[in-house]
GROMACS .gro file of N, CA and C in nm:
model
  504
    1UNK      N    1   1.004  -2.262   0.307
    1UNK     CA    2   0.925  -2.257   0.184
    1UNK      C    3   0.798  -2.175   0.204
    2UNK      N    4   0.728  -2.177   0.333
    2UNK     CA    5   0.585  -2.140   0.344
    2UNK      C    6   0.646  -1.948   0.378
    3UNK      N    7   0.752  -1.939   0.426
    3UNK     CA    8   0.790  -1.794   0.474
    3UNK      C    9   0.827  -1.723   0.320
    4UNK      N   10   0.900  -1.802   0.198
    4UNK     CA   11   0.923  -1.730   0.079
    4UNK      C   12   0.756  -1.703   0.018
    5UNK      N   13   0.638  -1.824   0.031
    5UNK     CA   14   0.556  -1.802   0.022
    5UNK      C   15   0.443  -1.666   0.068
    6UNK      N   16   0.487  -1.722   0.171
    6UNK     CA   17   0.377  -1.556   0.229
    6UNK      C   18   0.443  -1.405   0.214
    7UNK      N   19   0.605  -1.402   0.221
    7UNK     CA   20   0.615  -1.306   0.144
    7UNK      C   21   0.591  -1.263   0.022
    8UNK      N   22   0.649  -1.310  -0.066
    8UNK     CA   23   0.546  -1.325  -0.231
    8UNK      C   24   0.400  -1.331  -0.211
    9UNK      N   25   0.333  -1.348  -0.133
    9UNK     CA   26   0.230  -1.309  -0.124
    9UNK      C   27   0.170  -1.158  -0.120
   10UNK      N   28   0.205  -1.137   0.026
   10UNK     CA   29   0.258  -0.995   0.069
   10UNK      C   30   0.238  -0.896  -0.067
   11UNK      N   31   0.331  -0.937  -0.151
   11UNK     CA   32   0.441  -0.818  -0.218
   11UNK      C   33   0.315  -0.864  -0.304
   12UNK      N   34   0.280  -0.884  -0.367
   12UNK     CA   35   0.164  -0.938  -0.468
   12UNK      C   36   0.043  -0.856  -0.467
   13UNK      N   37   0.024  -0.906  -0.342
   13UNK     CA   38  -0.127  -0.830  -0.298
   13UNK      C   39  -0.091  -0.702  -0.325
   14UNK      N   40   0.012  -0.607  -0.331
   14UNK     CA   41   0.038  -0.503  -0.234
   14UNK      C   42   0.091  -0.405  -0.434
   15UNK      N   43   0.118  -0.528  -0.485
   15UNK     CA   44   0.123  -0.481  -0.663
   15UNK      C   45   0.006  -0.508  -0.728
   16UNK      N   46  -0.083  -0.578  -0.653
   16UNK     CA   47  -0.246  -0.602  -0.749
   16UNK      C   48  -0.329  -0.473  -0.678
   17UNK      N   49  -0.250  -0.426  -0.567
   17UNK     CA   50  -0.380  -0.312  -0.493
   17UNK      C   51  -0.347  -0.163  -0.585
   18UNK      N   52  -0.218  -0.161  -0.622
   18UNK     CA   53  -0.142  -0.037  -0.726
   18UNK      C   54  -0.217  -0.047  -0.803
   19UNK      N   55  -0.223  -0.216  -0.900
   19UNK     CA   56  -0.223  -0.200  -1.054
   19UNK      C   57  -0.387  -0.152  -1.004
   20UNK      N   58  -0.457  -0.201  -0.958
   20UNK     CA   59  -0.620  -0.166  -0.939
   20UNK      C   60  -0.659  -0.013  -0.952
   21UNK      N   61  -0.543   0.074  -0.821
   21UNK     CA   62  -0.589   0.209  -0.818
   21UNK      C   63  -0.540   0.265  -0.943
   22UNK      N   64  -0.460   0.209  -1.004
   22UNK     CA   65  -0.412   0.307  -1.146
   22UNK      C   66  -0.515   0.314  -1.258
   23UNK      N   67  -0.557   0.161  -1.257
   23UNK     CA   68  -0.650   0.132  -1.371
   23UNK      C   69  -0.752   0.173  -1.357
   24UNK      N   70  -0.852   0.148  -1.184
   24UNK     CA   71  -0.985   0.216  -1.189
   24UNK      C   72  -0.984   0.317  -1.080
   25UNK      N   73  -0.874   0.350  -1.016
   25UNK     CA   74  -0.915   0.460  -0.900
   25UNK      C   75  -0.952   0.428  -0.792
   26UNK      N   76  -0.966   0.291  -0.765
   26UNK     CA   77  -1.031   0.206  -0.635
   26UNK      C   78  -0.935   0.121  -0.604
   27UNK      N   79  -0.957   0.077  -0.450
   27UNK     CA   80  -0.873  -0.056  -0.411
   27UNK      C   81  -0.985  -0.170  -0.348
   28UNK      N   82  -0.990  -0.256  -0.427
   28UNK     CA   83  -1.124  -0.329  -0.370
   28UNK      C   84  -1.055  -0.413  -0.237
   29UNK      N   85  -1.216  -0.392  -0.159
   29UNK     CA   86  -1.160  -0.463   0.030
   29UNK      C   87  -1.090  -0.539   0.017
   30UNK      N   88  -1.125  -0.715  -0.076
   30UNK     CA   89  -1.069  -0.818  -0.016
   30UNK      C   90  -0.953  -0.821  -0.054
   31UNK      N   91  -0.868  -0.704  -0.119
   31UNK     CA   92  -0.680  -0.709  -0.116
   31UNK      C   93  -0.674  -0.706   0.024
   32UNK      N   94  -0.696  -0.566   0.073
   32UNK     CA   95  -0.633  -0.542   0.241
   32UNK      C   96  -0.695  -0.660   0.307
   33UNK      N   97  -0.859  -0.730   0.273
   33UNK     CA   98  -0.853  -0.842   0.357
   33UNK      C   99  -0.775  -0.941   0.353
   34UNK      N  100  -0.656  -0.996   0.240
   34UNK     CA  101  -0.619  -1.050   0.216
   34UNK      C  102  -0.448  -1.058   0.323
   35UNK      N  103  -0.449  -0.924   0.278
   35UNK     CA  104  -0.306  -0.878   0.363
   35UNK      C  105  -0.343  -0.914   0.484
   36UNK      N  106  -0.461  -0.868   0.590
   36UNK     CA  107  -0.481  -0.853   0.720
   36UNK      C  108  -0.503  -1.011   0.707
   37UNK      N  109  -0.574  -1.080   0.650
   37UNK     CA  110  -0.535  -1.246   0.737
   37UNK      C  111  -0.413  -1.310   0.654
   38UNK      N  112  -0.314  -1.311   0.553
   38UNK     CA  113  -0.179  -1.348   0.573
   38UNK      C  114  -0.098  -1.324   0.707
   39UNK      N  115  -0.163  -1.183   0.774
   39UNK     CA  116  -0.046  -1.149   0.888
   39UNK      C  117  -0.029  -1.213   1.020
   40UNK      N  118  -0.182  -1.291   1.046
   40UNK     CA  119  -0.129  -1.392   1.133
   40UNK      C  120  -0.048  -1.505   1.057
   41UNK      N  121  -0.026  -1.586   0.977
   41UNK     CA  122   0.037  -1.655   0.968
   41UNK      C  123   0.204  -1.642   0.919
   42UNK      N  124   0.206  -1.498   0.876
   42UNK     CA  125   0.305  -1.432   0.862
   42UNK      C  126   0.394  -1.423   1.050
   43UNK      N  127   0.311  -1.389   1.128
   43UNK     CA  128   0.370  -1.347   1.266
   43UNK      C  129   0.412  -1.518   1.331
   44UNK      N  130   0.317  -1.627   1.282
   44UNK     CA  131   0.373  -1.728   1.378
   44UNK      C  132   0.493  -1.796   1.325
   45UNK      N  133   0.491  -1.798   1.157
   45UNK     CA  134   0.590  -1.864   1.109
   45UNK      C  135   0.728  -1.784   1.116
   46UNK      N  136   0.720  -1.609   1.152
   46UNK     CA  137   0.825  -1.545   1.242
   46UNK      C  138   0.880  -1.550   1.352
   47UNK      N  139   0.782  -1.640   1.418
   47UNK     CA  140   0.821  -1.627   1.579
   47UNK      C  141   0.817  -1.483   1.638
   48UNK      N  142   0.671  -1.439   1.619
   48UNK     CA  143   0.640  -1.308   1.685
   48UNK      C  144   0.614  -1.375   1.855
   49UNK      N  145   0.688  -1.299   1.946
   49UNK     CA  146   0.604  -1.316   2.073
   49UNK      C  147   0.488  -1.205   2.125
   50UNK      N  148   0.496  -1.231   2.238
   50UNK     CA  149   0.326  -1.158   2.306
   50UNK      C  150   0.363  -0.991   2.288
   51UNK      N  151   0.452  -0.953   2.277
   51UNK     CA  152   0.502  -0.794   2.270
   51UNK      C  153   0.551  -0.790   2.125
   52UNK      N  154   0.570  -0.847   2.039
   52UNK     CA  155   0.549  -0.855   1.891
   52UNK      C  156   0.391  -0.795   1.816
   53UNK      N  157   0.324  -0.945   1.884
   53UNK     CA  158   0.204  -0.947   1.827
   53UNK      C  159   0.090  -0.795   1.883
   54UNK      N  160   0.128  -0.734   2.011
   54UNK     CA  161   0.036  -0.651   2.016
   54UNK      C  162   0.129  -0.476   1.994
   55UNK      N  163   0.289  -0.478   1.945
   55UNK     CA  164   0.278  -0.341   1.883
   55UNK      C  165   0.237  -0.371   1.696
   56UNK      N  166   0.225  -0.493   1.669
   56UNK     CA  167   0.219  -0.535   1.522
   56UNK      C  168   0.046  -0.477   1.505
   57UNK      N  169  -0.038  -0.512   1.608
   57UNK     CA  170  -0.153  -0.516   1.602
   57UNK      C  171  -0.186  -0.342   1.614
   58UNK      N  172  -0.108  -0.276   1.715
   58UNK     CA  173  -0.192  -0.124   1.775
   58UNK      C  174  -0.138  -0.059   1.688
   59UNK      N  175  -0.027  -0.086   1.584
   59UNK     CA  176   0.061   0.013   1.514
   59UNK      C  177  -0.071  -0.018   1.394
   60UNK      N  178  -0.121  -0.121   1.342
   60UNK     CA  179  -0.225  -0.132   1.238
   60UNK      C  180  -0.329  -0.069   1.292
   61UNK      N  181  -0.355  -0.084   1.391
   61UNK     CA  182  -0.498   0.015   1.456
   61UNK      C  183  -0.489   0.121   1.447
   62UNK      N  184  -0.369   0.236   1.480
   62UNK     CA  185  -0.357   0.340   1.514
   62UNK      C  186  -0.373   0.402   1.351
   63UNK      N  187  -0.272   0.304   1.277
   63UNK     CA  188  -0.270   0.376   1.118
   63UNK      C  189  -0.437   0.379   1.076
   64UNK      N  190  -0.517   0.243   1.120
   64UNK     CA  191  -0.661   0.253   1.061
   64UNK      C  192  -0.736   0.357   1.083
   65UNK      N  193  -0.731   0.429   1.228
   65UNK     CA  194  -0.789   0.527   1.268
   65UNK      C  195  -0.727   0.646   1.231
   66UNK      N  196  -0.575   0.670   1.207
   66UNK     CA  197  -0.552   0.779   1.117
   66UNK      C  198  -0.606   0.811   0.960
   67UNK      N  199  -0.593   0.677   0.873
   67UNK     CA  200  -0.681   0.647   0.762
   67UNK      C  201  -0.809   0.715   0.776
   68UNK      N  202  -0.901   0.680   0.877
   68UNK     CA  203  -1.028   0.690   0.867
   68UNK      C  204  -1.025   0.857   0.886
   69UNK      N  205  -0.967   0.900   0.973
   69UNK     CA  206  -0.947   1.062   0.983
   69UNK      C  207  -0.920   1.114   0.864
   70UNK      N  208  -0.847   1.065   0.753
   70UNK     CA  209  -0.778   1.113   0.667
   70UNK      C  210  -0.913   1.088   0.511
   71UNK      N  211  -0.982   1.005   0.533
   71UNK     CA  212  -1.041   0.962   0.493
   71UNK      C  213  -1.231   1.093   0.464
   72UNK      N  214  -1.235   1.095   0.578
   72UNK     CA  215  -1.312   1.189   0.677
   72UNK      C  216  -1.315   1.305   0.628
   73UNK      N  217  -1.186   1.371   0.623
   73UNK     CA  218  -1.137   1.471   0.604
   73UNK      C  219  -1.134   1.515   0.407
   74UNK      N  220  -1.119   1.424   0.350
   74UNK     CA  221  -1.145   1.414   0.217
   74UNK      C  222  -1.021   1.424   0.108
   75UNK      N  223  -0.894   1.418   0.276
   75UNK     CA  224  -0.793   1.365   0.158
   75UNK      C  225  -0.767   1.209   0.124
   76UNK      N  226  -0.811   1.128   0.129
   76UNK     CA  227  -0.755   0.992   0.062
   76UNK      C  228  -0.934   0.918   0.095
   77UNK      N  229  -0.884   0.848  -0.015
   77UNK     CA  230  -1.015   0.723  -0.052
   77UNK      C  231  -0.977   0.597   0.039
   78UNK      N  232  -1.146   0.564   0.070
   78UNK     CA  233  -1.110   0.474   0.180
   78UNK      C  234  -1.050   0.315   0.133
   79UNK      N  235  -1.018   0.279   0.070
   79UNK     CA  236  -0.980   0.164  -0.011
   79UNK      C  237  -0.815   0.221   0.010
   80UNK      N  238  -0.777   0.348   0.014
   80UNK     CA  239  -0.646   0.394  -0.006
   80UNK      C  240  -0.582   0.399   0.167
   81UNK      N  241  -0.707   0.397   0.306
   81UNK     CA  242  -0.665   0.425   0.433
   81UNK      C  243  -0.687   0.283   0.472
   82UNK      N  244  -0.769   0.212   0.412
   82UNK     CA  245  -0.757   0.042   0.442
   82UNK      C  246  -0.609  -0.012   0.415
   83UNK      N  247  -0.584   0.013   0.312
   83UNK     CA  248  -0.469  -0.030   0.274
   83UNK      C  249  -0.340  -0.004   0.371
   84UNK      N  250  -0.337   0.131   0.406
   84UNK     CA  251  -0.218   0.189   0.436
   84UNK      C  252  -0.203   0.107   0.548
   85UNK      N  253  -0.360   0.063   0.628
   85UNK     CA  254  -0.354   0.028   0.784
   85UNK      C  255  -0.298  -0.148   0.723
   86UNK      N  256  -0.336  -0.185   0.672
   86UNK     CA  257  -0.296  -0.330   0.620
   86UNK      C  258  -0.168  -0.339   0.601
   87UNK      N  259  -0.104  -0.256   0.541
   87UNK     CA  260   0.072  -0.271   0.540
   87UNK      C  261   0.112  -0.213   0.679
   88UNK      N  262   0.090  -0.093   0.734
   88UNK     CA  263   0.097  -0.059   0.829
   88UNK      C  264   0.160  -0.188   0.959
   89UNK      N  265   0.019  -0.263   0.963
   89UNK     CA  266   0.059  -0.405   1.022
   89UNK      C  267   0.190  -0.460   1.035
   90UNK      N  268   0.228  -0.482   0.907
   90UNK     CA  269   0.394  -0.571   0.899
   90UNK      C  270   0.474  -0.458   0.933
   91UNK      N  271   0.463  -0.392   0.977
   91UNK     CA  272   0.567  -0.288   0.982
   91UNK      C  273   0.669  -0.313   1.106
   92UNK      N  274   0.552  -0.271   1.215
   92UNK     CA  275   0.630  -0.307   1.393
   92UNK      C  276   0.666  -0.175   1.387
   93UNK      N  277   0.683  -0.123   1.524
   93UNK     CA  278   0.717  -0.072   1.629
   93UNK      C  279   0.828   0.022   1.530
   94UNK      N  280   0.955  -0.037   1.467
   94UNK     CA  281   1.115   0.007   1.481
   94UNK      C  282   1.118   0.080   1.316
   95UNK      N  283   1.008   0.016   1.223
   95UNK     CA  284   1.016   0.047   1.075
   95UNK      C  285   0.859   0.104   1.048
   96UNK      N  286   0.771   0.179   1.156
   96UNK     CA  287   0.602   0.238   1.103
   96UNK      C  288   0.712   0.395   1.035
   97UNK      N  289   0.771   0.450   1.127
   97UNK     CA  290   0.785   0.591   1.055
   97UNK      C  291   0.893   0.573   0.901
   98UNK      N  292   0.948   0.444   0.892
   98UNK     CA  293   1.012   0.448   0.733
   98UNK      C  294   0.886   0.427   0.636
   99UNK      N  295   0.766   0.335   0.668
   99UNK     CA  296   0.695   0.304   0.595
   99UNK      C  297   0.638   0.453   0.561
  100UNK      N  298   0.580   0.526   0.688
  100UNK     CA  299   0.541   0.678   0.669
  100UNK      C  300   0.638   0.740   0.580
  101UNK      N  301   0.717   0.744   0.617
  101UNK     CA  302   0.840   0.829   0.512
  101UNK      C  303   0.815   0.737   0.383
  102UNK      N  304   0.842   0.692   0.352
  102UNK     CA  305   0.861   0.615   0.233
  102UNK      C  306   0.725   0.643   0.134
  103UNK      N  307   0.594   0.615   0.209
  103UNK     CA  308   0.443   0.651   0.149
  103UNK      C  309   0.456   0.758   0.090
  104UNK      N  310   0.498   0.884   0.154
  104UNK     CA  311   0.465   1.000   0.105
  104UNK      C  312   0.561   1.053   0.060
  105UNK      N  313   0.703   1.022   0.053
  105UNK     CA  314   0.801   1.039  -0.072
  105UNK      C  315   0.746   0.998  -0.192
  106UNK      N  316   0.711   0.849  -0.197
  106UNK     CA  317   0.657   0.841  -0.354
  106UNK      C  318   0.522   0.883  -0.342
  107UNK      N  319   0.403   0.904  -0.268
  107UNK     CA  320   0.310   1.001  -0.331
  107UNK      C  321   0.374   1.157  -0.378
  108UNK      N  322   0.413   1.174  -0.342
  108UNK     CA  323   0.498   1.295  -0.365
  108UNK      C  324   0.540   1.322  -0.478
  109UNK      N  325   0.643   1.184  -0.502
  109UNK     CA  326   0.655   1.208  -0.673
  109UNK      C  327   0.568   1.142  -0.769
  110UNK      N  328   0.466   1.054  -0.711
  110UNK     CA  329   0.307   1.060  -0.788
  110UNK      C  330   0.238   1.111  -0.825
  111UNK      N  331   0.221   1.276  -0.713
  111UNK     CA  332   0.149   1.330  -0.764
  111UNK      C  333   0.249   1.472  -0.834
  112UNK      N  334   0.372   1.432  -0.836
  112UNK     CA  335   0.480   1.564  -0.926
  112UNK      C  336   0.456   1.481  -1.085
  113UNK      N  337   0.434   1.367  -1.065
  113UNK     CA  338   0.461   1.328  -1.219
  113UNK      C  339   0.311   1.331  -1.328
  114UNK      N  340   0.202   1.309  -1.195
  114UNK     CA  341   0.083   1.352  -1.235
  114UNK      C  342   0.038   1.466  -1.294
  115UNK      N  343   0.104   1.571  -1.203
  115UNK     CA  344   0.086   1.724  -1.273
  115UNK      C  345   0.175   1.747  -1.362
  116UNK      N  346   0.262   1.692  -1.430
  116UNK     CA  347   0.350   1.708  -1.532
  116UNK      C  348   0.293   1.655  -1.650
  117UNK      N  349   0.231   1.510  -1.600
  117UNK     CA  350   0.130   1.471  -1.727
  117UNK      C  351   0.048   1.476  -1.793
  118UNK      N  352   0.004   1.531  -1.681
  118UNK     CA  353  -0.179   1.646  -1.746
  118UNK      C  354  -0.151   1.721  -1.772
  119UNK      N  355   0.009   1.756  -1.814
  119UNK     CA  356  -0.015   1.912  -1.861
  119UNK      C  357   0.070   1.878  -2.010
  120UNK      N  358   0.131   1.754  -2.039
  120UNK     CA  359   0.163   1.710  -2.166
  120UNK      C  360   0.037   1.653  -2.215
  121UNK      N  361   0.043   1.684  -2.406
  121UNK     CA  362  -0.029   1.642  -2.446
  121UNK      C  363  -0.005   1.486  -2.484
  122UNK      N  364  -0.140   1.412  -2.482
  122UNK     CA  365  -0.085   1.230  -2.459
  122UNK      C  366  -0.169   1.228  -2.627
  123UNK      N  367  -0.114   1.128  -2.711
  123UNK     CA  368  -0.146   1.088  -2.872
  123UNK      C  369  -0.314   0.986  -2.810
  124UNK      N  370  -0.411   1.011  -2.922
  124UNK     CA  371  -0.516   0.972  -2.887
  124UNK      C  372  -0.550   0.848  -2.894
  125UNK      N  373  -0.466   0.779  -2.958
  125UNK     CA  374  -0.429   0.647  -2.888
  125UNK      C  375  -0.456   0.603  -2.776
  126UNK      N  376  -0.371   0.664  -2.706
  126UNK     CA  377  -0.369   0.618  -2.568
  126UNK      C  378  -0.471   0.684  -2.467
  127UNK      N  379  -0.481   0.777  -2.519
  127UNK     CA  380  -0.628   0.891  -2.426
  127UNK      C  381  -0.711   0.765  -2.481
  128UNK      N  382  -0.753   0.688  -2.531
  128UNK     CA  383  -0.855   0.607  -2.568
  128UNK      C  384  -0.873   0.506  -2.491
  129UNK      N  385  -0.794   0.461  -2.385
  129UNK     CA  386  -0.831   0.365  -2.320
  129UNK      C  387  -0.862   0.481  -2.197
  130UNK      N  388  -0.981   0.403  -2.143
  130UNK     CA  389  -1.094   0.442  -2.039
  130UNK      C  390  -0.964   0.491  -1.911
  131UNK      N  391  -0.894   0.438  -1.855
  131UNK     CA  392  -0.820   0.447  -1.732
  131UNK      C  393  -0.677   0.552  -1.752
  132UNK      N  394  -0.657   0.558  -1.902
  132UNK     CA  395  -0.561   0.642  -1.902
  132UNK      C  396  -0.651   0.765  -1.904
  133UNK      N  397  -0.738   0.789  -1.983
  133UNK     CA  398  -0.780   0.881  -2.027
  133UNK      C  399  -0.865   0.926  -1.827
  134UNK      N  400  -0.886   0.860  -1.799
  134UNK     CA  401  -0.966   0.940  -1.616
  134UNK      C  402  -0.813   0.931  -1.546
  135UNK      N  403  -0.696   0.900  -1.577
  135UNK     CA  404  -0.591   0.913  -1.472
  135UNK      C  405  -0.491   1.081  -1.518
  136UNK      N  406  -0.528   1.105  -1.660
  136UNK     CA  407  -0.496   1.201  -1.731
  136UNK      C  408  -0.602   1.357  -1.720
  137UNK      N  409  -0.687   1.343  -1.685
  137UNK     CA  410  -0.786   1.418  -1.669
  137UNK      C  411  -0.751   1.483  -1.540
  138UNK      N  412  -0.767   1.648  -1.559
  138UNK     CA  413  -0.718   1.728  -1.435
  138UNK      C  414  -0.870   1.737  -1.360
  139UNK      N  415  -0.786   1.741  -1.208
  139UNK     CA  416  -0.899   1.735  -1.131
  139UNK      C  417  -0.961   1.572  -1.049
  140UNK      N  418  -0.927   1.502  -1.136
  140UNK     CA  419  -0.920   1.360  -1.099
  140UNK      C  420  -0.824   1.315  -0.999
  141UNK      N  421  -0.842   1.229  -0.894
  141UNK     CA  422  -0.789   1.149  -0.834
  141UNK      C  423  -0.633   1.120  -0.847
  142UNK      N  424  -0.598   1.035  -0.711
  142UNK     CA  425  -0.419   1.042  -0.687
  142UNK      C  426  -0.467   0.918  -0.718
  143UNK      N  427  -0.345   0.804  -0.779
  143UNK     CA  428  -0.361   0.679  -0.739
  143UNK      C  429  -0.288   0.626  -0.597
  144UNK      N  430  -0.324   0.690  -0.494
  144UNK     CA  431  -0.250   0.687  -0.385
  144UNK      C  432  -0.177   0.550  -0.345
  145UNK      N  433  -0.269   0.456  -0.365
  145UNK     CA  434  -0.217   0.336  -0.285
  145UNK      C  435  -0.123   0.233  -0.418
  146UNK      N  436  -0.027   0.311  -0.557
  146UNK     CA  437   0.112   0.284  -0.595
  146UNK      C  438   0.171   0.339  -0.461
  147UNK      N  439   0.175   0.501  -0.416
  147UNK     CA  440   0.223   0.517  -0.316
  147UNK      C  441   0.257   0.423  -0.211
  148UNK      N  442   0.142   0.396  -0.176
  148UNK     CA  443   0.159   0.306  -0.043
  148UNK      C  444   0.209   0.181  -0.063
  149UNK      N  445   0.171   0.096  -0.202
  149UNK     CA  446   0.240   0.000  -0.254
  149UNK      C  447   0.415  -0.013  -0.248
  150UNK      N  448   0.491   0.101  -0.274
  150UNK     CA  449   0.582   0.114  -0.290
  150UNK      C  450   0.622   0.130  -0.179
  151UNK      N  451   0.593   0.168  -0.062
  151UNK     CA  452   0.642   0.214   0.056
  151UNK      C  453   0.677   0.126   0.138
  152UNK      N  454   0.556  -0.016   0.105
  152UNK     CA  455   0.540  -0.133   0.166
  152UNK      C  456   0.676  -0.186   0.125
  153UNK      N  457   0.653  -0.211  -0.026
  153UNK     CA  458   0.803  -0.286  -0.094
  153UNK      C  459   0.931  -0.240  -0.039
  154UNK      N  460   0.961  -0.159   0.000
  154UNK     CA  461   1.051  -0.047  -0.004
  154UNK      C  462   1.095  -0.073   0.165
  155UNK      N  463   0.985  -0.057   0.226
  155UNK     CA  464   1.061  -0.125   0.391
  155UNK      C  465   1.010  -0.262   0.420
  156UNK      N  466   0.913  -0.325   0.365
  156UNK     CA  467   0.899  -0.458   0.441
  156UNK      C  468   1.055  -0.532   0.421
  157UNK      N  469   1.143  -0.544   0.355
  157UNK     CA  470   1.210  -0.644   0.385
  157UNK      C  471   1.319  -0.596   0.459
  158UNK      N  472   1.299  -0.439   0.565
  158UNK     CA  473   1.375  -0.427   0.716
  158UNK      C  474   1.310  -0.434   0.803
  159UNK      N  475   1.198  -0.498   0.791
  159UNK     CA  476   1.132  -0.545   0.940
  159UNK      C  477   1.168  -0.641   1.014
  160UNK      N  478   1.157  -0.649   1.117
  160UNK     CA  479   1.164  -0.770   1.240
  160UNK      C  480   1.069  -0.876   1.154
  161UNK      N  481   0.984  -0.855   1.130
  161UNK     CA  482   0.906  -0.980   1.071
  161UNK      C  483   0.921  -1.043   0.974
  162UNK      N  484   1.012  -0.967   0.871
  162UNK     CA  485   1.090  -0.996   0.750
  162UNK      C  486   1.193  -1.072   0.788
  163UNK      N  487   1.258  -1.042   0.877
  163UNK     CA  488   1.414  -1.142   0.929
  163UNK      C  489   1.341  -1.228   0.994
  164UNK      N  490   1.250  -1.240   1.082
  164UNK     CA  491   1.201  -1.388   1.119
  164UNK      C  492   1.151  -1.493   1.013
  165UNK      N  493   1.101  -1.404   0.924
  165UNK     CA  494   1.065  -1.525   0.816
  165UNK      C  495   1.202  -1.556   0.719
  166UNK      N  496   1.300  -1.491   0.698
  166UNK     CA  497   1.406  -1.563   0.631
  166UNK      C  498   1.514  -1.644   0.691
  167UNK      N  499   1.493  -1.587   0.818
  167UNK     CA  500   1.588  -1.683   0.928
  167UNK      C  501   1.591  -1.827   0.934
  168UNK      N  502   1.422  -1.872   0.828
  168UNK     CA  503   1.375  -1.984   0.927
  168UNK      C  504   1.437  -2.107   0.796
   0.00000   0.00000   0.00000
């Protein structure tokens, strides 16, 4: 019960951090803080052991410090490299490069459907609400972390940590 729990959790956080960047362009901290402390209790009720818990841990480190590079650099918002390192986490060792693949397939077609949309005209209706109208506006921002949202959805349930929690 507590393993269907924290997944639905998981997947939650990880659709409230999307709906956020779509609506205002930001991912506020305490989602990814939210993700980063589910994941210990996510790893014990898996039965992570001592070589579990520290590629679960360096594979989230390594993504944080790529984030922050990426961040640095002035392609992605830091709410968008927090995140990535927060899913990053559940990933492990055997499923970080599907999550990579997976991120930037759908940014990919995020930002193909983005430039298709700013270049249709939208009824002023809908240009009238504040978030369509700055997500429609050229020159503006990716909502990167649907990307990463989706990437999460998309491989967390072939992880090692995913089969420990349904096993149980």
């Amino acid at each position: 019960m507590f393993e269907t729990a924290i997944l639905s959790a998981i997947a939650l956080a990880m659709i409230v951090a999307a709906f956020y960047d779509v609506t205002t362009l930001t991912i506020p901290n305490w989602l990814s803080l939210v993700l980063v402390g589910l994941f210990p209790a996510a790893g014990i009720l898996a039965g992570f052991g001592p070589a579990d818990w520290v590629w679960h841990l360096a594979i989230g480190f390594a993504a944080l410090c790529a984030g922050i590079a990426v961040f640095a650099f002035g392609f992605a918002g830091g709410g968008d490299a927090k995140l990535f390192a927060a899913g990053a986490l559940y990933m492990g060792f055997a499923q970080i490069g599907q999550f990579v693949f997976a991120v930037a397939l759908a940014g990919g077609a995020l930002v193909l459907c983005l430039l298709i949309v700013r270049r249709v005209p939208l009824p002023l209706a809908l240009l009238s609400r504040p978030w369509v109208a700055r997500l429609y506006q050229k020159g503006q921002g990716v909502p990167y972390g649907v990307a990463i949202a989706i990437g999460a959805l998309m491989v967390l349930p072939q992880t090692h940590l995913a089969a420990g929690l349904t096993q149980l």
